[in-house]
Amino acid sequence: AGLSLSLRPSPGPSPSPSRNPSLKGGGGRADVVVIGGALQDLHARYAAASGAGGGVATSHPGSIASSVGGVGRNIAEVLGRLEVPTSFLGAVGADAAGADVLDSLRAAGVGTEHVLEDAALPTARYCAVYDADGQLVTAVADTEVVARCVDAAYLRGDGNDELIRAANVVVVDANVEPLTLDNFGLGLAALDDDDAPWVWWEPTSVDKAIAVVRGAPAFARQLNFLSPNLDELVHMAYALDPGLRDALEAQGLAASLKPAIADALREGEVAAPFLALAKSLRCGLFEPEAEPSNAKERKLERALPQFLVCTCGDAGVVVASWPRGRYTDLEAHVHVKALPAQPIDAVENVSGAGDALVGGTVARLLHAWEENPSLRGTGGAKANFAKSRKAGKALRGSVYDAVAAGMRASEVVLRSEGSVSRALHRSVVVH
């Protein structure tokens, strides 16, 4: 049996005079809590296009660089550089790499007081190989310290649960085990509306994305945002709707699925196959066989919509949103928006670009909430998003604006050599 996460009630912090009192936080507490992986990165890049070697198993000339990384750590550093009060929850080894990870977060202003240092396991490591154009060829990740140490007991211990409860947004990456995430989702579902933070999940990889949507349904249903890339979206949709692949193949769409979506996005349009993927994902997450067991669950499923922020490489981003409740006319309640990317002449590397998108989007959302508190939807306002077209339209507009800001942050990282650029600053996302 899994451990159940219980977020203990605690008195809310007094709002800072410089912050909008309708938002949680202030008083030294974090606006955002990031939970996930903190890694030592090794990046290898071919010196020339011919370095791919035609599949020959041999060494190739190129360059190798070492840095700190990890999806959760990168997002936390991005938020810190964008001047968002942020705390990081995760685990590192009691080694030099772990010390480098913690130093990098502190230098960006991110709180690390709750990070666990384990003497028995090394800090997680990630090794990526890129072609001469900076596109990812393959990668290997060793994240055992995160999987073993960031569990339900850790998330509810040493004040971590109170830190989470006091945040406006919690960002979680898929380096955390599905069982831990499912227990975490059950704990979030038990919170009162005003206490529940918005939750953003970054799937991290295809295998981990599939493991979570299959193994952590309680967590998946609590998400306000999920941000897969197109590969991750395709495989999550196939995992939740086994008949989808056959249906697309019967229509002659399966082989050209991703190029068709990317080409349409470059023209500012959303391709029909994307809508099929989004619908399969949504129905797989929110159409359980049994009706919700109590009124509180029904209320949560009818409340804030869920947003899919799907990154499609250099084509851009597609944003979709849908309600959580049961709808016979679901298609009328699903909204999509194409956000084509601006061309970038010189891409240094793609590692960290998606993390910058998440951090930039969250930073912009928090700014929007300070300007218009009703967008956060605390208390009774949550129901308005499901019932009021005007409120729903305003919320979607704020999310589209925030994702566009996140894309600007991503562009800064694409032009840099590291996973997080020191050129990131608040003016990138808040004009």
Tab-separated table of C-alpha atoms in Angstrom:
chain	number	residue	atom	x	y	z
A	1	ALA	CA	0.000	0.000	0.000
A	2	GLY	CA	1.232	3.483	-0.835
A	3	LEU	CA	1.851	6.211	1.621
A	4	SER	CA	-0.894	8.801	1.802
A	5	LEU	CA	0.144	12.420	1.638
A	6	SER	CA	-1.730	14.551	4.132
A	7	LEU	CA	-1.082	18.264	3.877
A	8	ARG	CA	-1.492	19.500	7.425
A	9	PRO	CA	-3.496	22.694	7.988
A	10	SER	CA	-1.382	25.644	8.950
A	11	PRO	CA	-2.085	29.328	9.486
A	12	GLY	CA	-1.605	31.284	6.250
A	13	PRO	CA	1.289	33.726	6.141
A	14	SER	CA	0.633	37.426	6.389
A	15	PRO	CA	0.793	39.021	2.937
A	16	SER	CA	3.716	41.292	2.220
A	17	PRO	CA	2.763	44.977	1.850
A	18	SER	CA	4.324	44.918	-1.632
A	19	ARG	CA	2.137	42.021	-2.826
A	20	ASN	CA	-1.522	41.702	-3.647
A	21	PRO	CA	-3.186	40.327	-0.486
A	22	SER	CA	-5.444	38.046	-2.550
A	23	LEU	CA	-2.411	35.948	-3.466
A	24	LYS	CA	-0.839	33.499	-1.060
A	25	GLY	CA	2.792	34.008	-0.202
A	26	GLY	CA	4.707	36.969	1.120
A	27	GLY	CA	6.340	36.978	4.498
A	28	GLY	CA	9.310	35.070	3.117
A	29	ARG	CA	7.221	32.193	1.729
A	30	ALA	CA	7.612	30.904	-1.822
A	31	ASP	CA	5.182	31.822	-4.591
A	32	VAL	CA	6.285	28.678	-6.401
A	33	VAL	CA	7.507	25.308	-5.143
A	34	VAL	CA	9.324	23.136	-7.676
A	35	ILE	CA	9.580	19.397	-6.991
A	36	GLY	CA	11.826	17.216	-9.112
A	37	GLY	CA	15.238	16.386	-10.452
A	38	ALA	CA	18.528	18.184	-9.901
A	39	LEU	CA	21.295	16.721	-12.027
A	40	GLN	CA	24.832	17.025	-13.239
A	41	ASP	CA	24.627	17.455	-17.024
A	42	LEU	CA	27.107	16.324	-19.642
A	43	HIS	CA	26.490	17.725	-23.140
A	44	ALA	CA	28.345	16.261	-26.135
A	45	ARG	CA	27.999	17.841	-29.590
A	46	TYR	CA	29.239	16.655	-32.959
A	47	ALA	CA	31.746	19.016	-34.577
A	48	ALA	CA	30.130	18.692	-38.036
A	49	ALA	CA	27.092	17.166	-39.694
A	50	SER	CA	29.186	14.259	-40.949
A	51	GLY	CA	30.007	13.417	-37.333
A	52	ALA	CA	26.832	11.321	-37.089
A	53	GLY	CA	28.877	8.625	-38.798
A	54	GLY	CA	25.956	7.053	-40.653
A	55	GLY	CA	25.159	4.847	-37.670
A	56	VAL	CA	28.723	3.517	-37.322
A	57	ALA	CA	29.594	2.650	-33.716
A	58	THR	CA	32.724	4.751	-33.261
A	59	SER	CA	33.881	7.959	-31.593
A	60	HIS	CA	33.332	11.311	-33.275
A	61	PRO	CA	35.111	14.649	-33.001
A	62	GLY	CA	33.200	17.284	-31.098
A	63	SER	CA	32.918	19.125	-27.818
A	64	ILE	CA	31.860	18.061	-24.323
A	65	ALA	CA	30.685	20.427	-21.607
A	66	SER	CA	29.601	19.844	-18.016
A	67	SER	CA	26.998	21.873	-16.142
A	68	VAL	CA	24.243	21.577	-13.578
A	69	GLY	CA	20.787	20.675	-14.851
A	70	GLY	CA	17.684	18.613	-14.315
A	71	VAL	CA	14.185	19.622	-15.386
A	72	GLY	CA	12.995	20.664	-11.931
A	73	ARG	CA	16.261	22.395	-11.069
A	74	ASN	CA	16.277	24.260	-14.394
A	75	ILE	CA	12.703	25.472	-13.936
A	76	ALA	CA	13.508	26.631	-10.402
A	77	GLU	CA	16.574	28.569	-11.591
A	78	VAL	CA	14.571	30.171	-14.406
A	79	LEU	CA	11.951	31.326	-11.882
A	80	GLY	CA	14.667	32.640	-9.582
A	81	ARG	CA	16.268	34.631	-12.412
A	82	LEU	CA	12.815	36.014	-13.267
A	83	GLU	CA	12.581	37.252	-9.642
A	84	VAL	CA	9.820	34.870	-8.584
A	85	PRO	CA	10.140	33.716	-4.925
A	86	THR	CA	10.803	30.003	-5.388
A	87	SER	CA	11.757	26.997	-3.266
A	88	PHE	CA	13.102	23.710	-4.588
A	89	LEU	CA	12.237	20.285	-3.183
A	90	GLY	CA	14.412	17.385	-4.291
A	91	ALA	CA	17.412	15.239	-3.438
A	92	VAL	CA	21.119	15.264	-4.276
A	93	GLY	CA	24.090	13.189	-3.229
A	94	ALA	CA	26.470	14.379	-0.526
A	95	ASP	CA	29.119	14.976	-3.192
A	96	ALA	CA	30.744	17.730	-5.218
A	97	ALA	CA	28.063	17.583	-7.925
A	98	GLY	CA	25.350	17.994	-5.295
A	99	ALA	CA	27.151	20.999	-3.839
A	100	ASP	CA	27.346	22.545	-7.327
A	101	VAL	CA	23.615	22.008	-7.817
A	102	LEU	CA	22.734	23.693	-4.535
A	103	ASP	CA	25.152	26.578	-5.147
A	104	SER	CA	23.610	27.207	-8.568
A	105	LEU	CA	20.106	27.464	-7.120
A	106	ARG	CA	21.155	29.715	-4.255
A	107	ALA	CA	22.981	32.003	-6.689
A	108	ALA	CA	19.666	32.460	-8.538
A	109	GLY	CA	17.830	33.240	-5.300
A	110	VAL	CA	16.047	29.873	-5.015
A	111	GLY	CA	15.419	28.401	-1.562
A	112	THR	CA	17.215	25.083	-0.976
A	113	GLU	CA	16.673	24.639	2.764
A	114	HIS	CA	14.410	21.609	2.220
A	115	VAL	CA	16.614	19.738	-0.276
A	116	LEU	CA	17.643	16.278	0.990
A	117	GLU	CA	21.328	15.331	0.778
A	118	ASP	CA	21.803	11.541	0.675
A	119	ALA	CA	25.167	10.060	1.642
A	120	ALA	CA	24.533	6.688	0.001
A	121	LEU	CA	23.601	7.719	-3.528
A	122	PRO	CA	25.328	10.023	-6.025
A	123	THR	CA	23.749	13.165	-7.401
A	124	ALA	CA	21.641	12.364	-10.465
A	125	ARG	CA	23.380	12.598	-13.833
A	126	TYR	CA	22.250	13.265	-17.405
A	127	CYS	CA	24.323	12.736	-20.547
A	128	ALA	CA	23.046	14.125	-23.863
A	129	VAL	CA	24.450	13.947	-27.397
A	130	TYR	CA	23.574	16.633	-29.963
A	131	ASP	CA	24.172	16.918	-33.680
A	132	ALA	CA	26.104	19.817	-35.189
A	133	ASP	CA	22.890	21.893	-35.358
A	134	GLY	CA	22.218	21.494	-31.637
A	135	GLN	CA	19.345	19.006	-32.023
A	136	LEU	CA	19.167	16.139	-29.527
A	137	VAL	CA	20.370	12.751	-30.862
A	138	THR	CA	20.118	10.643	-27.694
A	139	ALA	CA	20.408	10.945	-23.919
A	140	VAL	CA	20.776	8.816	-20.787
A	141	ALA	CA	19.617	9.832	-17.310
A	142	ASP	CA	20.460	8.318	-13.908
A	143	THR	CA	17.942	9.760	-11.434
A	144	GLU	CA	17.881	7.032	-8.775
A	145	VAL	CA	18.470	9.473	-5.912
A	146	VAL	CA	15.309	11.374	-6.879
A	147	ALA	CA	13.188	8.262	-7.344
A	148	ARG	CA	14.256	6.767	-4.003
A	149	CYS	CA	14.423	9.860	-1.796
A	150	VAL	CA	11.642	12.143	-3.067
A	151	ASP	CA	8.768	10.033	-1.760
A	152	ALA	CA	5.509	10.713	0.070
A	153	ALA	CA	7.233	10.721	3.459
A	154	TYR	CA	9.672	13.388	2.251
A	155	LEU	CA	6.925	15.573	0.777
A	156	ARG	CA	4.930	15.574	4.003
A	157	GLY	CA	7.905	15.848	6.387
A	158	ASP	CA	10.031	18.664	7.812
A	159	GLY	CA	7.522	21.358	6.906
A	160	ASN	CA	7.514	20.468	3.211
A	161	ASP	CA	3.753	19.970	3.191
A	162	GLU	CA	3.228	23.431	4.678
A	163	LEU	CA	5.592	24.933	2.118
A	164	ILE	CA	3.538	23.328	-0.665
A	165	ARG	CA	0.238	24.403	0.854
A	166	ALA	CA	1.372	28.026	1.105
A	167	ALA	CA	2.468	28.240	-2.540
A	168	ASN	CA	0.441	29.680	-5.400
A	169	VAL	CA	1.878	27.228	-7.910
A	170	VAL	CA	3.577	23.846	-7.526
A	171	VAL	CA	5.637	22.578	-10.469
A	172	VAL	CA	6.457	18.857	-10.534
A	173	ASP	CA	8.608	16.940	-12.999
A	174	ALA	CA	8.259	13.261	-13.867
A	175	ASN	CA	11.476	12.247	-12.135
A	176	VAL	CA	9.237	11.746	-9.083
A	177	GLU	CA	7.841	8.199	-8.944
A	178	PRO	CA	4.192	7.643	-10.037
A	179	LEU	CA	3.180	6.145	-6.663
A	180	THR	CA	4.488	9.237	-4.874
A	181	LEU	CA	2.676	11.485	-7.335
A	182	ASP	CA	-0.596	9.601	-6.928
A	183	ASN	CA	-0.432	9.951	-3.147
A	184	PHE	CA	0.401	13.608	-3.648
A	185	GLY	CA	-2.682	14.001	-5.842
A	186	LEU	CA	-4.908	12.447	-3.181
A	187	GLY	CA	-3.526	14.934	-0.665
A	188	LEU	CA	-4.233	17.858	-3.001
A	189	ALA	CA	-7.788	16.656	-3.572
A	190	ALA	CA	-8.412	16.777	0.186
A	191	LEU	CA	-7.514	20.464	0.447
A	192	ASP	CA	-10.114	23.221	0.583
A	193	ASP	CA	-10.363	25.231	-2.618
A	194	ASP	CA	-8.649	28.297	-1.161
A	195	ASP	CA	-5.700	26.204	0.065
A	196	ALA	CA	-5.011	24.215	-3.082
A	197	PRO	CA	-2.130	25.514	-5.217
A	198	TRP	CA	-2.267	25.350	-8.984
A	199	VAL	CA	-0.243	22.344	-10.137
A	200	TRP	CA	1.944	22.153	-13.255
A	201	TRP	CA	3.401	18.834	-14.399
A	202	GLU	CA	6.350	18.585	-16.807
A	203	PRO	CA	6.426	15.011	-18.223
A	204	THR	CA	10.236	14.959	-18.806
A	205	SER	CA	10.388	11.912	-21.131
A	206	VAL	CA	8.119	9.550	-23.079
A	207	ASP	CA	8.584	6.589	-20.727
A	208	LYS	CA	8.048	8.661	-17.587
A	209	ALA	CA	5.026	10.411	-19.094
A	210	ILE	CA	3.338	7.089	-19.850
A	211	ALA	CA	4.159	5.749	-16.381
A	212	VAL	CA	2.470	8.738	-14.700
A	213	VAL	CA	-0.738	8.856	-16.763
A	214	ARG	CA	-1.150	5.113	-16.178
A	215	GLY	CA	0.072	4.909	-12.590
A	216	ALA	CA	-0.937	8.218	-11.011
A	217	PRO	CA	-4.534	9.010	-12.034
A	218	ALA	CA	-5.292	10.934	-8.830
A	219	PHE	CA	-2.356	13.228	-9.539
A	220	ALA	CA	-3.221	13.647	-13.226
A	221	ARG	CA	-6.756	14.771	-12.394
A	222	GLN	CA	-5.466	17.483	-10.053
A	223	LEU	CA	-3.284	19.098	-12.700
A	224	ASN	CA	-3.990	22.600	-13.912
A	225	PHE	CA	-1.218	22.408	-16.504
A	226	LEU	CA	0.723	19.666	-18.230
A	227	SER	CA	3.441	20.483	-20.728
A	228	PRO	CA	4.468	17.504	-22.867
A	229	ASN	CA	6.391	17.820	-26.080
A	230	LEU	CA	4.687	16.370	-29.143
A	231	ASP	CA	6.329	12.939	-28.777
A	232	GLU	CA	5.188	12.699	-25.158
A	233	LEU	CA	1.653	13.777	-26.059
A	234	VAL	CA	1.376	11.169	-28.813
A	235	HIS	CA	2.491	8.326	-26.555
A	236	MET	CA	0.361	9.433	-23.591
A	237	ALA	CA	-2.691	9.569	-25.859
A	238	TYR	CA	-1.904	6.130	-27.300
A	239	ALA	CA	-1.436	4.730	-23.774
A	240	LEU	CA	-4.822	6.038	-22.604
A	241	ASP	CA	-6.685	5.288	-25.841
A	242	PRO	CA	-5.311	2.083	-27.424
A	243	GLY	CA	-7.707	2.400	-30.368
A	244	LEU	CA	-6.426	5.824	-31.382
A	245	ARG	CA	-3.353	4.576	-33.240
A	246	ASP	CA	-5.463	2.145	-35.287
A	247	ALA	CA	-7.964	4.896	-36.069
A	248	LEU	CA	-5.232	7.250	-37.271
A	249	GLU	CA	-3.614	4.497	-39.331
A	250	ALA	CA	-6.970	3.710	-40.943
A	251	GLN	CA	-7.210	7.357	-42.000
A	252	GLY	CA	-3.623	7.352	-43.291
A	253	LEU	CA	-2.594	9.916	-40.653
A	254	ALA	CA	-0.356	7.966	-38.268
A	255	ALA	CA	2.857	8.070	-40.320
A	256	SER	CA	2.684	11.825	-40.960
A	257	LEU	CA	1.125	12.755	-37.623
A	258	LYS	CA	3.884	14.923	-36.143
A	259	PRO	CA	4.921	16.669	-39.392
A	260	ALA	CA	1.281	17.506	-40.134
A	261	ILE	CA	0.805	19.054	-36.692
A	262	ALA	CA	4.062	21.029	-36.939
A	263	ASP	CA	3.340	22.282	-40.473
A	264	ALA	CA	-0.124	23.484	-39.477
A	265	LEU	CA	1.287	25.196	-36.404
A	266	ARG	CA	3.802	27.141	-38.508
A	267	GLU	CA	0.797	28.516	-40.397
A	268	GLY	CA	-0.934	29.463	-37.156
A	269	GLU	CA	-3.417	26.598	-37.312
A	270	VAL	CA	-4.222	23.511	-35.218
A	271	ALA	CA	-4.319	20.285	-37.229
A	272	ALA	CA	-7.205	17.846	-36.787
A	273	PRO	CA	-4.889	15.024	-35.602
A	274	PHE	CA	-3.795	17.222	-32.682
A	275	LEU	CA	-7.417	17.559	-31.614
A	276	ALA	CA	-7.745	13.772	-31.710
A	277	LEU	CA	-4.681	13.392	-29.466
A	278	ALA	CA	-5.917	16.046	-27.031
A	279	LYS	CA	-9.396	14.521	-26.815
A	280	SER	CA	-7.989	11.030	-26.159
A	281	LEU	CA	-5.732	12.391	-23.428
A	282	ARG	CA	-8.516	14.361	-21.802
A	283	CYS	CA	-11.030	11.512	-21.869
A	284	GLY	CA	-8.424	9.069	-20.564
A	285	LEU	CA	-7.749	11.318	-17.574
A	286	PHE	CA	-11.254	12.522	-16.742
A	287	GLU	CA	-13.716	9.871	-17.841
A	288	PRO	CA	-13.449	7.225	-15.103
A	289	GLU	CA	-15.756	4.231	-15.283
A	290	ALA	CA	-17.504	5.066	-12.017
A	291	GLU	CA	-19.162	8.335	-11.062
A	292	PRO	CA	-17.304	10.457	-8.460
A	293	SER	CA	-17.995	9.064	-5.013
A	294	ASN	CA	-18.882	12.314	-3.277
A	295	ALA	CA	-19.894	15.903	-3.847
A	296	LYS	CA	-16.370	17.250	-3.247
A	297	GLU	CA	-14.946	15.158	-6.096
A	298	ARG	CA	-17.754	16.249	-8.406
A	299	LYS	CA	-17.021	19.863	-7.487
A	300	LEU	CA	-13.316	19.492	-8.271
A	301	GLU	CA	-14.047	17.890	-11.626
A	302	ARG	CA	-16.363	20.766	-12.566
A	303	ALA	CA	-14.019	23.516	-11.400
A	304	LEU	CA	-10.883	24.951	-12.985
A	305	PRO	CA	-10.158	23.726	-16.500
A	306	GLN	CA	-7.001	21.849	-17.340
A	307	PHE	CA	-4.498	23.302	-19.797
A	308	LEU	CA	-2.335	21.272	-22.161
A	309	VAL	CA	0.751	23.235	-23.254
A	310	CYS	CA	2.298	21.120	-26.011
A	311	THR	CA	5.711	22.120	-27.347
A	312	CYS	CA	6.317	21.217	-30.995
A	313	GLY	CA	10.015	21.984	-31.458
A	314	ASP	CA	10.860	24.911	-33.715
A	315	ALA	CA	7.238	25.035	-34.962
A	316	GLY	CA	5.947	26.530	-31.703
A	317	VAL	CA	3.381	25.633	-29.047
A	318	VAL	CA	-0.250	24.510	-29.099
A	319	VAL	CA	-2.373	25.273	-26.031
A	320	ALA	CA	-5.571	23.315	-25.394
A	321	SER	CA	-7.963	23.524	-22.465
A	322	TRP	CA	-10.875	21.400	-21.357
A	323	PRO	CA	-13.261	21.036	-18.389
A	324	ARG	CA	-12.875	18.301	-15.793
A	325	GLY	CA	-16.503	17.167	-15.538
A	326	ARG	CA	-18.539	14.830	-17.729
A	327	TYR	CA	-19.898	16.534	-20.843
A	328	THR	CA	-22.024	15.017	-23.573
A	329	ASP	CA	-20.974	17.915	-25.840
A	330	LEU	CA	-17.298	17.875	-24.876
A	331	GLU	CA	-16.021	19.269	-28.181
A	332	ALA	CA	-17.928	22.507	-27.567
A	333	HIS	CA	-15.946	22.977	-24.340
A	334	VAL	CA	-12.462	22.214	-25.707
A	335	HIS	CA	-10.504	25.306	-26.769
A	336	VAL	CA	-7.238	25.345	-28.732
A	337	LYS	CA	-4.758	28.067	-29.637
A	338	ALA	CA	-1.782	27.879	-32.014
A	339	LEU	CA	1.275	29.925	-31.039
A	340	PRO	CA	3.860	29.674	-33.856
A	341	ALA	CA	7.502	30.159	-32.898
A	342	GLN	CA	9.610	33.006	-34.196
A	343	PRO	CA	12.520	31.840	-36.400
A	344	ILE	CA	15.886	31.735	-34.627
A	345	ASP	CA	18.981	32.005	-36.832
A	346	ALA	CA	21.523	30.434	-34.501
A	347	VAL	CA	20.386	27.743	-32.048
A	348	GLU	CA	23.174	26.906	-29.614
A	349	ASN	CA	21.313	23.979	-28.024
A	350	VAL	CA	17.777	22.876	-27.225
A	351	SER	CA	18.458	21.557	-23.716
A	352	GLY	CA	16.562	23.647	-21.191
A	353	ALA	CA	14.339	25.434	-23.718
A	354	GLY	CA	11.213	23.639	-22.509
A	355	ASP	CA	12.153	24.317	-18.891
A	356	ALA	CA	12.457	28.026	-19.672
A	357	LEU	CA	9.027	27.927	-21.288
A	358	VAL	CA	7.512	26.508	-18.098
A	359	GLY	CA	9.307	28.960	-15.810
A	360	GLY	CA	8.522	31.949	-18.004
A	361	THR	CA	4.861	30.998	-18.299
A	362	VAL	CA	4.467	30.571	-14.546
A	363	ALA	CA	6.209	33.893	-13.878
A	364	ARG	CA	3.879	35.696	-16.268
A	365	LEU	CA	0.802	33.982	-14.776
A	366	LEU	CA	1.741	35.167	-11.290
A	367	HIS	CA	2.093	38.707	-12.644
A	368	ALA	CA	-1.358	38.434	-14.239
A	369	TRP	CA	-2.860	37.237	-10.945
A	370	GLU	CA	-1.423	40.244	-9.138
A	371	GLU	CA	-3.051	42.540	-11.716
A	372	ASN	CA	-6.353	40.618	-11.767
A	373	PRO	CA	-6.824	38.348	-8.706
A	374	SER	CA	-10.032	36.814	-10.062
A	375	LEU	CA	-7.995	34.954	-12.686
A	376	ARG	CA	-6.542	32.679	-10.002
A	377	GLY	CA	-10.034	31.494	-9.124
A	378	THR	CA	-9.891	31.097	-5.354
A	379	GLY	CA	-12.948	30.041	-3.413
A	380	GLY	CA	-16.282	30.397	-5.153
A	381	ALA	CA	-14.665	32.049	-8.176
A	382	LYS	CA	-13.440	28.630	-9.307
A	383	ALA	CA	-16.936	27.561	-10.329
A	384	ASN	CA	-17.239	30.643	-12.545
A	385	PHE	CA	-14.676	29.275	-14.990
A	386	ALA	CA	-16.878	26.280	-15.653
A	387	LYS	CA	-20.152	28.210	-15.722
A	388	SER	CA	-19.257	31.645	-17.104
A	389	ARG	CA	-18.091	32.050	-20.705
A	390	LYS	CA	-16.697	35.478	-19.893
A	391	ALA	CA	-14.613	34.216	-16.971
A	392	GLY	CA	-13.406	31.240	-18.982
A	393	LYS	CA	-12.404	33.442	-21.912
A	394	ALA	CA	-10.476	35.806	-19.620
A	395	LEU	CA	-8.634	32.888	-18.028
A	396	ARG	CA	-7.723	31.379	-21.397
A	397	GLY	CA	-6.523	34.757	-22.637
A	398	SER	CA	-4.238	35.145	-19.625
A	399	VAL	CA	-2.807	31.668	-20.221
A	400	TYR	CA	-2.150	32.338	-23.917
A	401	ASP	CA	-0.380	35.568	-22.974
A	402	ALA	CA	1.655	33.744	-20.330
A	403	VAL	CA	2.707	30.977	-22.731
A	404	ALA	CA	3.802	33.601	-25.257
A	405	ALA	CA	5.961	35.110	-22.502
A	406	GLY	CA	7.328	31.647	-21.741
A	407	MET	CA	8.254	31.275	-25.406
A	408	ARG	CA	10.268	34.492	-25.186
A	409	ALA	CA	12.169	33.038	-22.233
A	410	SER	CA	12.733	29.868	-24.233
A	411	GLU	CA	14.211	31.878	-27.120
A	412	VAL	CA	16.778	33.385	-24.759
A	413	VAL	CA	17.884	29.902	-23.697
A	414	LEU	CA	18.008	28.584	-27.275
A	415	ARG	CA	20.571	31.290	-28.047
A	416	SER	CA	22.731	30.375	-25.051
A	417	GLU	CA	25.192	27.562	-24.434
A	418	GLY	CA	23.816	26.442	-21.056
A	419	SER	CA	20.511	24.918	-19.985
A	420	VAL	CA	19.609	28.201	-18.265
A	421	SER	CA	20.825	31.523	-19.610
A	422	ARG	CA	22.175	34.253	-17.367
A	423	ALA	CA	20.579	36.677	-19.830
A	424	LEU	CA	17.149	35.773	-18.422
A	425	HIS	CA	15.589	38.605	-16.456
A	426	ARG	CA	12.117	39.714	-15.457
A	427	SER	CA	11.661	42.124	-18.385
A	428	VAL	CA	11.717	39.152	-20.769
A	429	VAL	CA	8.293	38.030	-19.512
A	430	VAL	CA	6.866	41.147	-17.858
A	431	HIS	CA	6.900	44.301	-19.973
